[in-house]
N, CA, C and O atoms as a GROMACS GRO file, in nm:
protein
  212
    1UNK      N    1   9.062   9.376  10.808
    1UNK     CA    2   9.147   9.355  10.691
    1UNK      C    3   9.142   9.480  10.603
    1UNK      O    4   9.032   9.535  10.606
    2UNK      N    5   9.220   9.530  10.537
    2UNK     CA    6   9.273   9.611  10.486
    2UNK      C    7   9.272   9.606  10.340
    2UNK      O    8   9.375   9.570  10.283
    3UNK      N    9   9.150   9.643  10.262
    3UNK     CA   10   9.097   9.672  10.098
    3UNK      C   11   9.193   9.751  10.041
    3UNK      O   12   9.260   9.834  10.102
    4UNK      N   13   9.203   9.716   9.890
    4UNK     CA   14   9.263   9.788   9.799
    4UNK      C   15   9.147   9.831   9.626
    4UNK      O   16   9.067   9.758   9.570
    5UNK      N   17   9.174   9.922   9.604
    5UNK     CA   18   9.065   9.938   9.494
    5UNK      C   19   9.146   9.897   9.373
    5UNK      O   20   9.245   9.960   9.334
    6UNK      N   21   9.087   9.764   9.303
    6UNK     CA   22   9.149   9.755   9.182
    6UNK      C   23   9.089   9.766   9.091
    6UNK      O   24   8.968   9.776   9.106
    7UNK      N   25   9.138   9.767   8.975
    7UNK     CA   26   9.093   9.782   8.814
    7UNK      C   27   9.089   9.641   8.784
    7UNK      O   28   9.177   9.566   8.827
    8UNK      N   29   8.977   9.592   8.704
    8UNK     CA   30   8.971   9.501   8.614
    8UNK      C   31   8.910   9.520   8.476
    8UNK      O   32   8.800   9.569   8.449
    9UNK      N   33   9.041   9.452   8.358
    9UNK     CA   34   8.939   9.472   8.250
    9UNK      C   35   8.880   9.331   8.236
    9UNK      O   36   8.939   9.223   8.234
   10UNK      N   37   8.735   9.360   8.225
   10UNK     CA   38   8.644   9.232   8.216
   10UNK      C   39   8.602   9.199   8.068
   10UNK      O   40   8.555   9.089   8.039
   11UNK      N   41   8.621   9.300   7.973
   11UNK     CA   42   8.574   9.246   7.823
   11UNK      C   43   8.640   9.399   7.740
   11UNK      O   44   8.680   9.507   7.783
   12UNK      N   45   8.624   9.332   7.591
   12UNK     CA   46   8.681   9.492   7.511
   12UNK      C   47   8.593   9.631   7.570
   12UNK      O   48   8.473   9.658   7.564
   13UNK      N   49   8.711   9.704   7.630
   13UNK     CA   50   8.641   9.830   7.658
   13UNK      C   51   8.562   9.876   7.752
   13UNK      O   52   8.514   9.989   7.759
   14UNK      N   53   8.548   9.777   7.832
   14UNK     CA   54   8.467   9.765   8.002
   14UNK      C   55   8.578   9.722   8.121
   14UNK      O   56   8.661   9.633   8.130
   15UNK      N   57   8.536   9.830   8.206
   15UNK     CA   58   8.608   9.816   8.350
   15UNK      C   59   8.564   9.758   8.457
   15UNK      O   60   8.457   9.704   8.429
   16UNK      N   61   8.596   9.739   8.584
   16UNK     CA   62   8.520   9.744   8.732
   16UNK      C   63   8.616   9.756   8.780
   16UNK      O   64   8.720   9.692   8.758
   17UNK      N   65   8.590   9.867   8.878
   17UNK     CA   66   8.689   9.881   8.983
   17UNK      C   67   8.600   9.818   9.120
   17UNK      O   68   8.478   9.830   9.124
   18UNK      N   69   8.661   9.766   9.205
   18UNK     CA   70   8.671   9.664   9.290
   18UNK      C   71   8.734   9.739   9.421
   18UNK      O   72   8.821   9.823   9.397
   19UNK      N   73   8.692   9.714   9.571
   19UNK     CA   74   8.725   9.693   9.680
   19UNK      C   75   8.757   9.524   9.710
   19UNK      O   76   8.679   9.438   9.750
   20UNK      N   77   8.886   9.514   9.679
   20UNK     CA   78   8.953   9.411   9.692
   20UNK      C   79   9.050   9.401   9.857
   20UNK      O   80   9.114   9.495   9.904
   21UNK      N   81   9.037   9.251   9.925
   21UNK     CA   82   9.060   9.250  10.077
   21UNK      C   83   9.214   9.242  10.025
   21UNK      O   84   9.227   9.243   9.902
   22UNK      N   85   9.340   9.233  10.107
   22UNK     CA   86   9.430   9.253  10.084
   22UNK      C   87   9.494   9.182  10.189
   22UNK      O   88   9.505   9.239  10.298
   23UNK      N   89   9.540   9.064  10.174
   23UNK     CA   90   9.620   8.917  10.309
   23UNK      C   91   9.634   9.023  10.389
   23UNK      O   92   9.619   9.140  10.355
   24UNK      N   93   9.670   8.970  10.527
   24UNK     CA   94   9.780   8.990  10.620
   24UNK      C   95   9.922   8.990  10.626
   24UNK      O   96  10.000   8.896  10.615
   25UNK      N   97   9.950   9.156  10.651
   25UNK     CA   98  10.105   9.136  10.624
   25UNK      C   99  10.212   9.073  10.732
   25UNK      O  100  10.206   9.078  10.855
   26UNK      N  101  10.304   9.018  10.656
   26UNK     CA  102  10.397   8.899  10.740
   26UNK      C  103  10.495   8.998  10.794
   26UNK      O  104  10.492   9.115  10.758
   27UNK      N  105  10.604   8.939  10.904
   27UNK     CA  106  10.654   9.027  10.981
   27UNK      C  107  10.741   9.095  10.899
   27UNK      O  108  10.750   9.217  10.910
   28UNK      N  109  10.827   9.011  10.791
   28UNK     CA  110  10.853   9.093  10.642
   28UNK      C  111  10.849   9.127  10.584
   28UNK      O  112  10.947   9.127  10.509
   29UNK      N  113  10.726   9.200  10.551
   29UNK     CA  114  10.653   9.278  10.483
   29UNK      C  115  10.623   9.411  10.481
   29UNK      O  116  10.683   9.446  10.583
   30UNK      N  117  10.567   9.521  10.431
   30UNK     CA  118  10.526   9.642  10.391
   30UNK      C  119  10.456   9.638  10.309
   30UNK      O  120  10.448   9.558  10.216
   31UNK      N  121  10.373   9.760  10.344
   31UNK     CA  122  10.271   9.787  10.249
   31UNK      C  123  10.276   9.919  10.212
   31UNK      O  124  10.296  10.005  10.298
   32UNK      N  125  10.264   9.943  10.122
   32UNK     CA  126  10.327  10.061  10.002
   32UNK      C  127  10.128  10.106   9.948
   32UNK      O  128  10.044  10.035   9.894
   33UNK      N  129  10.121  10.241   9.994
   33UNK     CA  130  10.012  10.318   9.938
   33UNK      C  131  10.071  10.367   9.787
   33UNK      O  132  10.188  10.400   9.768
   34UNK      N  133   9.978  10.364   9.697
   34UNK     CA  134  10.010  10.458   9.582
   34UNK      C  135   9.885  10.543   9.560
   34UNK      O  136   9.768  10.504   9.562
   35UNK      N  137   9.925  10.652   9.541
   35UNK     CA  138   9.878  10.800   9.538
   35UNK      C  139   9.822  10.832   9.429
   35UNK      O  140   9.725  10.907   9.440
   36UNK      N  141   9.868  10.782   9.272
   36UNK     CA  142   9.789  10.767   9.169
   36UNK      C  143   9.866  10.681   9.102
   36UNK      O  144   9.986  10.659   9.120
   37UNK      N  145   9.780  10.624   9.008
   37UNK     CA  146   9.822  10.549   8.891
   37UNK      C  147   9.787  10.589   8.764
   37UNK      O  148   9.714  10.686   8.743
   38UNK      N  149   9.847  10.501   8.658
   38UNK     CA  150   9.769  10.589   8.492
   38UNK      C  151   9.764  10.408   8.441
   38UNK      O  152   9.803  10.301   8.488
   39UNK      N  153   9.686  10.461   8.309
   39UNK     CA  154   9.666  10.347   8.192
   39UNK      C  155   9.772  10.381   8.118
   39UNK      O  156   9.790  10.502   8.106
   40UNK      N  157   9.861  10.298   8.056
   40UNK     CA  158   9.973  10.347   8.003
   40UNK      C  159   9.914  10.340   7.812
   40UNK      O  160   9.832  10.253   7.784
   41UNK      N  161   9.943  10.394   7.746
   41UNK     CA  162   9.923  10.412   7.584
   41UNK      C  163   9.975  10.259   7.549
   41UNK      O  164   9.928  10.198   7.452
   42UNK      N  165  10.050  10.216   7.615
   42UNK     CA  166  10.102  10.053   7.576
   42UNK      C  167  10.020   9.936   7.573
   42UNK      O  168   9.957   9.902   7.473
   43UNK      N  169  10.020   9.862   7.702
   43UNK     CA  170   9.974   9.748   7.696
   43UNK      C  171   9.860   9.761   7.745
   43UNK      O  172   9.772   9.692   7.694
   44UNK      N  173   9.823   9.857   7.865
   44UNK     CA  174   9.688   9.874   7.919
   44UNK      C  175   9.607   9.865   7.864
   44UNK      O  176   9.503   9.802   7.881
   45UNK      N  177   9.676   9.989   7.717
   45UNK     CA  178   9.542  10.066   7.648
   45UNK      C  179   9.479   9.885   7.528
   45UNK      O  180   9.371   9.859   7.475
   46UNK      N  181   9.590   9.821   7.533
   46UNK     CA  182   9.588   9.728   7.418
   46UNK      C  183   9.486   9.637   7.467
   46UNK      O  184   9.395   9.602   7.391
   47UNK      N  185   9.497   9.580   7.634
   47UNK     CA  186   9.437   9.500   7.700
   47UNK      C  187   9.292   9.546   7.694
   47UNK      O  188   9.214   9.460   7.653
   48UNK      N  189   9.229   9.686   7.734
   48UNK     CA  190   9.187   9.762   7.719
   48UNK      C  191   9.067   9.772   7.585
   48UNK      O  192   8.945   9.784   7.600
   49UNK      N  193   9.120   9.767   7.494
   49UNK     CA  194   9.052   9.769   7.353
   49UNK      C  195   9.076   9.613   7.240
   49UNK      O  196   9.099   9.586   7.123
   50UNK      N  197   9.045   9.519   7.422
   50UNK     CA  198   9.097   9.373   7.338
   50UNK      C  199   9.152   9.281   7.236
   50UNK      O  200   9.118   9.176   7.181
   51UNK      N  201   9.308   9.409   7.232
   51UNK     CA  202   9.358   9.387   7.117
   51UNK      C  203   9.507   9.301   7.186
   51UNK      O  204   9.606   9.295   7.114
   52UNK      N  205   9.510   9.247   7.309
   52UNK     CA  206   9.612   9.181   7.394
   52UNK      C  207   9.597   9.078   7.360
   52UNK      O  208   9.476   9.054   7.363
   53UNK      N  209   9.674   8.963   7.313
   53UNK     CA  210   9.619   8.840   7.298
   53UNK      C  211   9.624   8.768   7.390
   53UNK      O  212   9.575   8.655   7.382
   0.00000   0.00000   0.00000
């Protein structure tokens, strides 16, 4: 099975990134690599500094 590394925010201002398993893809399906990601100044950062309600 085939892991993905995710982000979790677990409390104000704390992360874990995670090796997360990832289903089996159906014969309709694709799976899309991404190359980088960002925290955006928006909602991330809000979720982020537990100011998301």
């Amino acid at each position: 099975m085939t892991t993905a590394r995710t982000l979790f925010f677990t409390a104000p201002k704390q992360i874990d990134l995670r090796e997360t398993p990832l289903p089996d893809l159906k014969e309709d399906e694709v799976l899309v690599e991404t190359v980088c990601s960002a925290i955006s100044a928006g909602t991330e950062m809000l979720v982020y500094r537990g100011q998301f309600p």
